[in-house]
PDB file of C-alpha atoms in Angstrom:
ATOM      1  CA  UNK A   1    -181.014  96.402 -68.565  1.00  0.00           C
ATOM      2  CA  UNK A   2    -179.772  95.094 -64.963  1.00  0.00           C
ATOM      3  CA  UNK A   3    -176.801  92.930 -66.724  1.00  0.00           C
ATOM      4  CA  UNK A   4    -174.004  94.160 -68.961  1.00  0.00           C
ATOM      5  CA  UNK A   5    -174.285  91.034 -71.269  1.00  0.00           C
ATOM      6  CA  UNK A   6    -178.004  91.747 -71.935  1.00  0.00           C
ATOM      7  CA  UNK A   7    -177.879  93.944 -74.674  1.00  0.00           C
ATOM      8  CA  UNK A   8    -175.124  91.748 -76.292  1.00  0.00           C
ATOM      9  CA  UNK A   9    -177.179  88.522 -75.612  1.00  0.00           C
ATOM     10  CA  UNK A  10    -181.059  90.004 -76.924  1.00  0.00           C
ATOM     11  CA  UNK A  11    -179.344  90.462 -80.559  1.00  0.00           C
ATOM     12  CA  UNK A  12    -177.917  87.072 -80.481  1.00  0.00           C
ATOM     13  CA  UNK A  13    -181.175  85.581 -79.665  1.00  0.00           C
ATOM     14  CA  UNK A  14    -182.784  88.003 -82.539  1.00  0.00           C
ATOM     15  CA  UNK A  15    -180.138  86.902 -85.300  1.00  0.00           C
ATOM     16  CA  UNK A  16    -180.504  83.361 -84.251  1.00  0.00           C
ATOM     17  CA  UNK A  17    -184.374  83.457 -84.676  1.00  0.00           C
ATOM     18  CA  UNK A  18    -183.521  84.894 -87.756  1.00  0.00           C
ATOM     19  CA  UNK A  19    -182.263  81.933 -88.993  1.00  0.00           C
ATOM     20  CA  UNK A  20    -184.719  79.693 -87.440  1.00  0.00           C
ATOM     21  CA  UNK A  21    -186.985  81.504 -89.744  1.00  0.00           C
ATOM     22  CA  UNK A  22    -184.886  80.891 -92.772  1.00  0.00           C
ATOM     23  CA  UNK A  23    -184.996  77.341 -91.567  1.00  0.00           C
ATOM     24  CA  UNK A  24    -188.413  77.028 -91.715  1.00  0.00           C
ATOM     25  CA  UNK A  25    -188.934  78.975 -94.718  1.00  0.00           C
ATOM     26  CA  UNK A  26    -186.774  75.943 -96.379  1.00  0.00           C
ATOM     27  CA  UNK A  27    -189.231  73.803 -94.540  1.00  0.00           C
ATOM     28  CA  UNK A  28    -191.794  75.269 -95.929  1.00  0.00           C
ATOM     29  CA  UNK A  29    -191.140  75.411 -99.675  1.00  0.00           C
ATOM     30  CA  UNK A  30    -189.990  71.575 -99.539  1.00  0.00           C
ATOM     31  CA  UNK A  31    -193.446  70.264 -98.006  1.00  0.00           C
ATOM     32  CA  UNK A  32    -194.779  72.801-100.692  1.00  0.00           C
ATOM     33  CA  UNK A  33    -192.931  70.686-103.484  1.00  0.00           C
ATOM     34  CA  UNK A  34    -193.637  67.502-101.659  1.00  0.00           C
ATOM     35  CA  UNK A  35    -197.614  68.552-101.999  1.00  0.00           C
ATOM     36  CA  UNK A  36    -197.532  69.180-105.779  1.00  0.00           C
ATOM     37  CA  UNK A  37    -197.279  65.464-105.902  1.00  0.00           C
ATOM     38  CA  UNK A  38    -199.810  64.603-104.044  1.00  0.00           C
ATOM     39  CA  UNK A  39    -202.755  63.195-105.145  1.00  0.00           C
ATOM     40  CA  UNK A  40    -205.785  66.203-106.150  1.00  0.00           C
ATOM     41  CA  UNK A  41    -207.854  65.308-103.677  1.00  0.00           C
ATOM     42  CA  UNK A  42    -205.604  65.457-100.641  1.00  0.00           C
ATOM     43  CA  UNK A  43    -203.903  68.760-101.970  1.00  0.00           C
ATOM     44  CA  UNK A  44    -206.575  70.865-100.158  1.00  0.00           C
ATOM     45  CA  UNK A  45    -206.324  68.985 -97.097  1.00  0.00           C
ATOM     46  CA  UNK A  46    -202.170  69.302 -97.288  1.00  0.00           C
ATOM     47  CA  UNK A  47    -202.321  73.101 -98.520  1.00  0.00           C
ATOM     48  CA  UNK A  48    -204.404  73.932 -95.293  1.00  0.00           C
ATOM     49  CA  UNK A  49    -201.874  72.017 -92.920  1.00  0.00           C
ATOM     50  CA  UNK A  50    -199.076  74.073 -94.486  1.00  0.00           C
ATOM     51  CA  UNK A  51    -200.297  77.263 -93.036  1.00  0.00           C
ATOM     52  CA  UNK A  52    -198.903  76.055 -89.450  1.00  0.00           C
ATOM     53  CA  UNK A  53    -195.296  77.252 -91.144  1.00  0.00           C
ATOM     54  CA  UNK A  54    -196.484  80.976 -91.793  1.00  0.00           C
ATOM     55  CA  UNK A  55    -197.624  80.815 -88.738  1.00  0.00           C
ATOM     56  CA  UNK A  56    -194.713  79.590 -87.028  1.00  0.00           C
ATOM     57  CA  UNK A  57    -192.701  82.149 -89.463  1.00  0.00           C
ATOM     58  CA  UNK A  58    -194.822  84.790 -88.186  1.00  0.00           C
ATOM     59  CA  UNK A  59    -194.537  83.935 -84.290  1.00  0.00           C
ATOM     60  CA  UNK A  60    -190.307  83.571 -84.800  1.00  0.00           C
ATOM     61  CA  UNK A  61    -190.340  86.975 -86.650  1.00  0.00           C
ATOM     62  CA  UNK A  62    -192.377  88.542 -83.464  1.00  0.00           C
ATOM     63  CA  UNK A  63    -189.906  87.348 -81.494  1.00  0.00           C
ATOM     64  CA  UNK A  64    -186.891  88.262 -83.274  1.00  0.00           C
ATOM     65  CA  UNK A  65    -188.025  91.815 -83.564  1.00  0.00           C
ATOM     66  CA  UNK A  66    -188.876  91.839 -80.039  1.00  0.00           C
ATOM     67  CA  UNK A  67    -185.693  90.718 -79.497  1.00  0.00           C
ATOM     68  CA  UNK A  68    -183.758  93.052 -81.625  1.00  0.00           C
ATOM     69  CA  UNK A  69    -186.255  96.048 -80.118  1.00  0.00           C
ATOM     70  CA  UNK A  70    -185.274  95.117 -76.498  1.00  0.00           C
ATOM     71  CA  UNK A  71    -181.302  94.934 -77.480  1.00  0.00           C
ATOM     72  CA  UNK A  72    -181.812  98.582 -78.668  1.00  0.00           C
ATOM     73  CA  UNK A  73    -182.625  99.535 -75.772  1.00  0.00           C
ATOM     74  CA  UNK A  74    -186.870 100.115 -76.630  1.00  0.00           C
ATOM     75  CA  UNK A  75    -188.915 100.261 -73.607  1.00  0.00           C
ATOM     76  CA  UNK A  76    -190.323  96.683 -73.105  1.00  0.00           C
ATOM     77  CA  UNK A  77    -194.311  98.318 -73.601  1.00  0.00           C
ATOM     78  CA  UNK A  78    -193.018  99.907 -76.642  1.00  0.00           C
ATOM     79  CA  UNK A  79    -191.948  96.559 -77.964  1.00  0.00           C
ATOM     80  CA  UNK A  80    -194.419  94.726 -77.123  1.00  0.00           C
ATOM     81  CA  UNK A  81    -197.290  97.387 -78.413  1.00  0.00           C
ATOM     82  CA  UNK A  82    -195.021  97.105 -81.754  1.00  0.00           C
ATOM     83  CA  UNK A  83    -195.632  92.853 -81.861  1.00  0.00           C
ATOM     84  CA  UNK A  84    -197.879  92.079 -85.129  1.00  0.00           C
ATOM     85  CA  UNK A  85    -199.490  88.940 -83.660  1.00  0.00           C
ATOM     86  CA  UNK A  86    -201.706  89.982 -80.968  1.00  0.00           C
ATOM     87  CA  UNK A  87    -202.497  87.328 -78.963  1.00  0.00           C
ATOM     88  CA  UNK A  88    -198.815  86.866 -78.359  1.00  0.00           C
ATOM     89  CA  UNK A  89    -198.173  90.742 -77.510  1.00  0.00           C
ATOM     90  CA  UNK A  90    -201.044  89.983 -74.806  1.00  0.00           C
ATOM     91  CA  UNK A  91    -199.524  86.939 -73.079  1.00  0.00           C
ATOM     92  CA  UNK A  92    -196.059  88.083 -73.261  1.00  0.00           C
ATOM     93  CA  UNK A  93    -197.134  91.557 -71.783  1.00  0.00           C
ATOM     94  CA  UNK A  94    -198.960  89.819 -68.906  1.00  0.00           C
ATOM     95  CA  UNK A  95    -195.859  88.151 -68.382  1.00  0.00           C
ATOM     96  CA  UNK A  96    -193.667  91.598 -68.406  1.00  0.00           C
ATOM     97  CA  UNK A  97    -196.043  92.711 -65.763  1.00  0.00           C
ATOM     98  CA  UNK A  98    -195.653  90.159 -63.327  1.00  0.00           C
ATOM     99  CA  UNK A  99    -193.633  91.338 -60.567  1.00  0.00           C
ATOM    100  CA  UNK A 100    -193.987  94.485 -60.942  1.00  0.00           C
ATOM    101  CA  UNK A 101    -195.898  97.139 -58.506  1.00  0.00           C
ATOM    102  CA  UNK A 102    -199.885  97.444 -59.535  1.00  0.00           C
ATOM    103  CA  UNK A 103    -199.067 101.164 -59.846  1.00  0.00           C
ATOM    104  CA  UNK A 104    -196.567 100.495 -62.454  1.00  0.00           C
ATOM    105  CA  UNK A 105    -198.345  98.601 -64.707  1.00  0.00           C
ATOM    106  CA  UNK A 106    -201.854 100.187 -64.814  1.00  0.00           C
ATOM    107  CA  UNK A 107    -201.348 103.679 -63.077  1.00  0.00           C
ATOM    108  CA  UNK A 108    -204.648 104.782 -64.529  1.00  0.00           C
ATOM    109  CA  UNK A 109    -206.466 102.035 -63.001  1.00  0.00           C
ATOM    110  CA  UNK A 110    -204.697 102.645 -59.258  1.00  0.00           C
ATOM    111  CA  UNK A 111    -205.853 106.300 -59.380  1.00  0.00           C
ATOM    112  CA  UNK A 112    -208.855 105.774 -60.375  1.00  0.00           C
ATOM    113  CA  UNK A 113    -208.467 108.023 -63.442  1.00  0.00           C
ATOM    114  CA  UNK A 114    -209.803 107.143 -66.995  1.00  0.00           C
ATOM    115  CA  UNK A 115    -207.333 108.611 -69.962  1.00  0.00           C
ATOM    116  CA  UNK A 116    -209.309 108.252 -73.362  1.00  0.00           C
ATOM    117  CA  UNK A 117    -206.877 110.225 -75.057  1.00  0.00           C
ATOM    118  CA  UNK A 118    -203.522 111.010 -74.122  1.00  0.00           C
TER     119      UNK A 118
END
């Protein structure tokens, strides 16, 4: 990590996702309650909606672990290949990449080697 406070400031940001995730797990179970009173034929239509909060539950848990992984001290391709969501481990790994030599991000590729199994 290239600042001292890095460490310190990637578990913050894990335990504060944390509760951003309790947050909208409140959300959540209120809209659920909300929805029980709604009339039948809109329940279906409200149920579906809903899943946008396990989904946002499951992008600020990503995070958080990523988060916590990074504070101790993980190598960033290590945490990232550990993300559940994939399409989120993909952008965020393009992302990690930028910047970096070619040779250091796909060494197989600049040698023109192919590893199937390593």
């Amino acid at each position: 990590m290239s600042h001292p406070n890095t460490k310190g400031l990637l578990a913050a940001v894990s335990a504060e996702l944390a509760d951003i995730r309790a947050g909208i797990d409140e959300a959540g179970d209120l809209v659920s309650e909300l929805v029980k009173g709604a009339p039948p034929e809109q329940r279906l239509t409200y149920l579906t909606r809903m899943q946008a909060f396990d989904v946002l539950s499951q992008r600020v848990d990503a995070l958080s672990g990523l988060a916590g992984a990074l504070a101790a001290d993980q190598p960033m391709d290590t945490a990232l290949a550990a993300l559940p969501l994939a399409e989120m481990a993909d952008r965020l790994r393009e992302l990690s990449f930028r910047g970096r030599p070619l040779s250091e991000a796909a060494p197989a590729a600049v040698s023109g080697d192919l590893l199937l199994f390593d």
